[in-house]
Amino acid sequence: MILDRYIFRQLIAAFLLTFAAVAAVSLIILVFQTLRIVSGMGLLLLIKVIPVALTYMAPWALAVAACAATTLVYGRLAAENEIN
């Protein structure tokens, strides 16, 4: 039980950090692509585009973050011989 909570806490921390990083990079790329396509876009329209872009890329970022978090956590546990 204690080991389950320890591993789950590590997974949650790695998942949140990875999701934030992937979402931030993807959001920056999407904003630059939108600015390139629509050259005369103002700041107000850009603020309206950000939530749409986040909902568009959230499923992809969730999948990438889940895979990366499990790989990082279980890889670290195996490297430190905490799991056999």
Short mmCIF file of N, CA, C and O in Angstrom, two decimals:
data_model
loop_
_atom_site.label_atom_id
_atom_site.label_comp_id
_atom_site.label_asym_id
_atom_site.label_seq_id
_atom_site.Cartn_x
_atom_site.Cartn_y
_atom_site.Cartn_z
N MET A 1 0.82 -1.20 0.00
CA MET A 1 0.00 0.00 0.00
C MET A 1 0.87 1.26 0.00
O MET A 1 0.58 2.19 -0.73
N ILE A 2 1.90 1.26 0.81
CA ILE A 2 2.77 2.43 0.87
C ILE A 2 3.54 2.57 -0.44
O ILE A 2 3.71 3.68 -0.95
N LEU A 3 3.96 1.45 -1.00
CA LEU A 3 4.69 1.49 -2.27
C LEU A 3 3.78 1.99 -3.40
O LEU A 3 4.22 2.75 -4.26
N ASP A 4 2.52 1.58 -3.36
CA ASP A 4 1.57 2.05 -4.38
C ASP A 4 1.40 3.56 -4.32
O ASP A 4 1.39 4.24 -5.35
N ARG A 5 1.26 4.09 -3.12
CA ARG A 5 1.13 5.55 -2.96
C ARG A 5 2.39 6.27 -3.40
O ARG A 5 2.33 7.33 -4.01
N TYR A 6 3.55 5.70 -3.09
CA TYR A 6 4.83 6.30 -3.48
C TYR A 6 4.95 6.35 -5.00
O TYR A 6 5.29 7.39 -5.57
N ILE A 7 4.67 5.24 -5.65
CA ILE A 7 4.76 5.19 -7.11
C ILE A 7 3.72 6.10 -7.75
O ILE A 7 4.01 6.83 -8.70
N PHE A 8 2.50 6.11 -7.21
CA PHE A 8 1.45 6.98 -7.76
C PHE A 8 1.82 8.45 -7.61
O PHE A 8 1.59 9.25 -8.51
N ARG A 9 2.39 8.81 -6.48
CA ARG A 9 2.81 10.21 -6.26
C ARG A 9 3.90 10.59 -7.26
O ARG A 9 3.88 11.70 -7.81
N GLN A 10 4.83 9.68 -7.51
CA GLN A 10 5.88 9.94 -8.49
C GLN A 10 5.30 10.05 -9.90
O GLN A 10 5.72 10.91 -10.69
N LEU A 11 4.34 9.19 -10.21
CA LEU A 11 3.70 9.24 -11.53
C LEU A 11 2.94 10.54 -11.75
O LEU A 11 3.00 11.13 -12.83
N ILE A 12 2.20 10.96 -10.74
CA ILE A 12 1.43 12.22 -10.86
C ILE A 12 2.36 13.41 -11.06
O ILE A 12 2.12 14.27 -11.92
N ALA A 13 3.44 13.47 -10.29
CA ALA A 13 4.38 14.59 -10.42
C ALA A 13 5.02 14.61 -11.80
O ALA A 13 5.10 15.66 -12.45
N ALA A 14 5.47 13.45 -12.27
CA ALA A 14 6.09 13.38 -13.59
C ALA A 14 5.08 13.69 -14.69
O ALA A 14 5.39 14.36 -15.68
N PHE A 15 3.84 13.21 -14.52
CA PHE A 15 2.80 13.46 -15.53
C PHE A 15 2.48 14.95 -15.62
O PHE A 15 2.40 15.50 -16.72
N LEU A 16 2.30 15.60 -14.49
CA LEU A 16 1.95 17.03 -14.53
C LEU A 16 3.07 17.86 -15.13
O LEU A 16 2.82 18.78 -15.92
N LEU A 17 4.30 17.55 -14.76
CA LEU A 17 5.43 18.30 -15.31
C LEU A 17 5.56 18.07 -16.82
O LEU A 17 5.74 19.01 -17.59
N THR A 18 5.43 16.83 -17.24
CA THR A 18 5.54 16.52 -18.66
C THR A 18 4.38 17.11 -19.45
O THR A 18 4.58 17.65 -20.54
N PHE A 19 3.16 17.03 -18.90
CA PHE A 19 2.01 17.60 -19.59
C PHE A 19 2.15 19.11 -19.75
O PHE A 19 1.86 19.66 -20.81
N ALA A 20 2.62 19.78 -18.70
CA ALA A 20 2.81 21.23 -18.78
C ALA A 20 3.85 21.60 -19.84
O ALA A 20 3.65 22.54 -20.61
N ALA A 21 4.93 20.84 -19.89
CA ALA A 21 5.98 21.14 -20.87
C ALA A 21 5.50 20.88 -22.30
O ALA A 21 5.70 21.72 -23.19
N VAL A 22 4.84 19.76 -22.52
CA VAL A 22 4.36 19.42 -23.87
C VAL A 22 3.27 20.41 -24.30
O VAL A 22 3.26 20.87 -25.45
N ALA A 23 2.38 20.76 -23.39
CA ALA A 23 1.31 21.71 -23.72
C ALA A 23 1.88 23.09 -24.02
O ALA A 23 1.42 23.76 -24.96
N ALA A 24 2.88 23.52 -23.26
CA ALA A 24 3.47 24.84 -23.50
C ALA A 24 4.17 24.90 -24.86
O ALA A 24 3.98 25.86 -25.61
N VAL A 25 4.95 23.88 -25.16
CA VAL A 25 5.66 23.87 -26.45
C VAL A 25 4.66 23.79 -27.60
O VAL A 25 4.78 24.52 -28.60
N SER A 26 3.66 22.94 -27.47
CA SER A 26 2.65 22.81 -28.53
C SER A 26 1.85 24.10 -28.69
O SER A 26 1.52 24.48 -29.82
N LEU A 27 1.53 24.75 -27.59
CA LEU A 27 0.78 26.00 -27.67
C LEU A 27 1.59 27.09 -28.37
O LEU A 27 1.05 27.83 -29.20
N ILE A 28 2.86 27.18 -28.06
CA ILE A 28 3.71 28.17 -28.71
C ILE A 28 3.78 27.90 -30.21
O ILE A 28 3.67 28.82 -31.03
N ILE A 29 3.95 26.64 -30.58
CA ILE A 29 4.02 26.30 -32.00
C ILE A 29 2.70 26.61 -32.70
O ILE A 29 2.69 27.18 -33.80
N LEU A 30 1.58 26.27 -32.07
CA LEU A 30 0.28 26.55 -32.69
C LEU A 30 0.02 28.04 -32.82
O LEU A 30 -0.55 28.48 -33.82
N VAL A 31 0.42 28.82 -31.84
CA VAL A 31 0.23 30.28 -31.92
C VAL A 31 1.06 30.86 -33.05
O VAL A 31 0.57 31.70 -33.83
N PHE A 32 2.31 30.42 -33.18
CA PHE A 32 3.13 30.93 -34.28
C PHE A 32 2.59 30.51 -35.64
O PHE A 32 2.63 31.29 -36.60
N GLN A 33 2.07 29.29 -35.75
CA GLN A 33 1.47 28.87 -37.02
C GLN A 33 0.23 29.69 -37.33
O GLN A 33 0.00 30.06 -38.48
N THR A 34 -0.57 29.97 -36.32
CA THR A 34 -1.77 30.79 -36.52
C THR A 34 -1.40 32.21 -36.92
O THR A 34 -2.03 32.79 -37.80
N LEU A 35 -0.37 32.77 -36.30
CA LEU A 35 0.07 34.11 -36.67
C LEU A 35 0.61 34.15 -38.09
O LEU A 35 0.45 35.14 -38.79
N ARG A 36 1.25 33.07 -38.51
CA ARG A 36 1.79 33.03 -39.87
C ARG A 36 0.67 32.93 -40.91
O ARG A 36 0.72 33.56 -41.96
N ILE A 37 -0.36 32.15 -40.59
CA ILE A 37 -1.47 31.97 -41.53
C ILE A 37 -2.32 33.22 -41.63
O ILE A 37 -2.66 33.68 -42.71
N VAL A 38 -2.68 33.78 -40.48
CA VAL A 38 -3.52 34.98 -40.44
C VAL A 38 -2.62 36.14 -40.05
O VAL A 38 -2.36 36.38 -38.88
N SER A 39 -2.15 36.87 -41.04
CA SER A 39 -1.12 37.89 -40.79
C SER A 39 -1.65 39.10 -40.02
O SER A 39 -0.92 39.71 -39.25
N GLY A 40 -2.91 39.46 -40.19
CA GLY A 40 -3.43 40.66 -39.54
C GLY A 40 -4.17 40.39 -38.25
O GLY A 40 -5.05 41.15 -37.86
N MET A 41 -3.83 39.33 -37.55
CA MET A 41 -4.55 38.96 -36.34
C MET A 41 -4.15 39.88 -35.18
O MET A 41 -2.98 40.13 -34.95
N GLY A 42 -5.14 40.35 -34.46
CA GLY A 42 -4.88 41.19 -33.31
C GLY A 42 -4.72 40.36 -32.04
O GLY A 42 -4.87 39.13 -32.02
N LEU A 43 -4.42 41.04 -30.96
CA LEU A 43 -4.19 40.37 -29.68
C LEU A 43 -5.48 39.76 -29.14
O LEU A 43 -5.46 38.68 -28.55
N LEU A 44 -6.61 40.42 -29.36
CA LEU A 44 -7.89 39.91 -28.87
C LEU A 44 -8.25 38.59 -29.56
O LEU A 44 -8.70 37.64 -28.90
N LEU A 45 -8.03 38.52 -30.85
CA LEU A 45 -8.31 37.28 -31.57
C LEU A 45 -7.34 36.17 -31.16
O LEU A 45 -7.72 35.01 -31.05
N LEU A 46 -6.10 36.54 -30.87
CA LEU A 46 -5.13 35.56 -30.41
C LEU A 46 -5.53 34.99 -29.05
O LEU A 46 -5.39 33.78 -28.82
N ILE A 47 -6.06 35.81 -28.18
CA ILE A 47 -6.53 35.34 -26.87
C ILE A 47 -7.71 34.40 -27.04
O ILE A 47 -7.87 33.43 -26.29
N LYS A 48 -8.54 34.62 -28.04
CA LYS A 48 -9.67 33.73 -28.31
C LYS A 48 -9.22 32.40 -28.92
O LYS A 48 -9.89 31.39 -28.78
N VAL A 49 -8.09 32.41 -29.61
CA VAL A 49 -7.61 31.20 -30.27
C VAL A 49 -6.94 30.24 -29.28
O VAL A 49 -6.99 29.02 -29.46
N ILE A 50 -6.36 30.75 -28.22
CA ILE A 50 -5.61 29.92 -27.27
C ILE A 50 -6.46 28.82 -26.64
O ILE A 50 -6.02 27.66 -26.62
N PRO A 51 -7.68 29.07 -26.13
CA PRO A 51 -8.46 27.94 -25.58
C PRO A 51 -8.83 26.90 -26.63
O PRO A 51 -8.84 25.70 -26.34
N VAL A 52 -9.09 27.34 -27.84
CA VAL A 52 -9.41 26.39 -28.91
C VAL A 52 -8.17 25.54 -29.22
O VAL A 52 -8.27 24.32 -29.41
N ALA A 53 -7.02 26.16 -29.24
CA ALA A 53 -5.78 25.42 -29.50
C ALA A 53 -5.49 24.44 -28.37
O ALA A 53 -5.03 23.32 -28.63
N LEU A 54 -5.75 24.82 -27.14
CA LEU A 54 -5.52 23.91 -26.01
C LEU A 54 -6.43 22.70 -26.06
O LEU A 54 -6.00 21.58 -25.79
N THR A 55 -7.70 22.91 -26.41
CA THR A 55 -8.61 21.77 -26.50
C THR A 55 -8.28 20.89 -27.71
O THR A 55 -8.52 19.69 -27.67
N TYR A 56 -7.72 21.48 -28.73
CA TYR A 56 -7.33 20.72 -29.92
C TYR A 56 -6.15 19.79 -29.62
O TYR A 56 -6.10 18.66 -30.08
N MET A 57 -5.19 20.28 -28.84
CA MET A 57 -3.97 19.50 -28.61
C MET A 57 -3.96 18.75 -27.29
O MET A 57 -3.05 17.95 -27.04
N ALA A 58 -4.96 18.92 -26.45
CA ALA A 58 -4.97 18.27 -25.13
C ALA A 58 -4.97 16.74 -25.21
O ALA A 58 -4.20 16.12 -24.47
N PRO A 59 -5.74 16.09 -26.08
CA PRO A 59 -5.67 14.63 -26.12
C PRO A 59 -4.29 14.11 -26.52
O PRO A 59 -3.79 13.14 -25.97
N TRP A 60 -3.66 14.78 -27.46
CA TRP A 60 -2.33 14.38 -27.88
C TRP A 60 -1.32 14.59 -26.75
O TRP A 60 -0.48 13.73 -26.48
N ALA A 61 -1.41 15.74 -26.09
CA ALA A 61 -0.49 16.03 -25.00
C ALA A 61 -0.71 15.08 -23.82
O ALA A 61 0.25 14.69 -23.15
N LEU A 62 -1.95 14.68 -23.56
CA LEU A 62 -2.22 13.72 -22.49
C LEU A 62 -1.57 12.37 -22.79
O LEU A 62 -0.98 11.75 -21.90
N ALA A 63 -1.68 11.92 -24.02
CA ALA A 63 -1.09 10.63 -24.38
C ALA A 63 0.44 10.67 -24.28
O ALA A 63 1.05 9.75 -23.74
N VAL A 64 1.02 11.72 -24.78
CA VAL A 64 2.48 11.85 -24.72
C VAL A 64 2.95 11.96 -23.26
O VAL A 64 3.93 11.33 -22.87
N ALA A 65 2.24 12.74 -22.46
CA ALA A 65 2.63 12.91 -21.06
C ALA A 65 2.48 11.62 -20.27
O ALA A 65 3.32 11.31 -19.42
N ALA A 66 1.43 10.85 -20.54
CA ALA A 66 1.25 9.59 -19.82
C ALA A 66 2.36 8.60 -20.16
O ALA A 66 2.92 7.95 -19.27
N CYS A 67 2.68 8.48 -21.43
CA CYS A 67 3.75 7.56 -21.84
C CYS A 67 5.11 8.00 -21.29
O CYS A 67 5.88 7.18 -20.80
N ALA A 68 5.39 9.28 -21.39
CA ALA A 68 6.68 9.78 -20.90
C ALA A 68 6.78 9.65 -19.38
O ALA A 68 7.85 9.29 -18.86
N ALA A 69 5.70 9.92 -18.66
CA ALA A 69 5.74 9.84 -17.20
C ALA A 69 5.97 8.41 -16.73
O ALA A 69 6.79 8.18 -15.82
N THR A 70 5.28 7.45 -17.32
CA THR A 70 5.48 6.06 -16.90
C THR A 70 6.89 5.59 -17.24
O THR A 70 7.52 4.88 -16.45
N THR A 71 7.39 5.98 -18.40
CA THR A 71 8.74 5.59 -18.76
C THR A 71 9.77 6.20 -17.81
O THR A 71 10.71 5.52 -17.38
N LEU A 72 9.61 7.47 -17.49
CA LEU A 72 10.55 8.14 -16.60
C LEU A 72 10.52 7.55 -15.19
O LEU A 72 11.57 7.28 -14.60
N VAL A 73 9.34 7.33 -14.65
CA VAL A 73 9.22 6.86 -13.27
C VAL A 73 9.71 5.43 -13.14
O VAL A 73 10.53 5.12 -12.26
N TYR A 74 9.25 4.55 -13.98
CA TYR A 74 9.67 3.15 -13.87
C TYR A 74 11.12 2.97 -14.30
O TYR A 74 11.81 2.09 -13.78
N GLY A 75 11.61 3.79 -15.19
CA GLY A 75 13.02 3.75 -15.54
C GLY A 75 13.89 4.17 -14.37
O GLY A 75 14.94 3.58 -14.11
N ARG A 76 13.48 5.22 -13.66
CA ARG A 76 14.23 5.67 -12.49
C ARG A 76 14.18 4.63 -11.38
O ARG A 76 15.18 4.34 -10.72
N LEU A 77 13.01 4.02 -11.17
CA LEU A 77 12.89 2.98 -10.15
C LEU A 77 13.79 1.77 -10.48
O LEU A 77 14.40 1.19 -9.59
N ALA A 78 13.85 1.41 -11.74
CA ALA A 78 14.70 0.29 -12.14
C ALA A 78 16.18 0.65 -12.04
O ALA A 78 17.01 -0.20 -11.66
N ALA A 79 16.54 1.89 -12.37
CA ALA A 79 17.95 2.30 -12.31
C ALA A 79 18.47 2.33 -10.88
O ALA A 79 19.63 2.04 -10.63
N GLU A 80 17.60 2.67 -9.94
CA GLU A 80 18.01 2.73 -8.54
C GLU A 80 17.73 1.42 -7.79
O GLU A 80 17.82 1.37 -6.57
N ASN A 81 17.39 0.37 -8.54
CA ASN A 81 17.10 -0.95 -7.99
C ASN A 81 16.03 -0.92 -6.91
O ASN A 81 16.09 -1.67 -5.93
N GLU A 82 15.04 -0.07 -7.08
CA GLU A 82 13.91 -0.01 -6.16
C GLU A 82 12.82 -0.99 -6.56
O GLU A 82 11.94 -1.31 -5.78
N ILE A 83 12.88 -1.45 -7.79
CA ILE A 83 11.89 -2.39 -8.29
C ILE A 83 12.61 -3.51 -9.02
O ILE A 83 13.61 -3.28 -9.68
N ASN A 84 12.17 -4.72 -8.82
CA ASN A 84 12.82 -5.88 -9.47
C ASN A 84 11.95 -6.42 -10.57
O ASN A 84 10.81 -6.50 -10.52
#
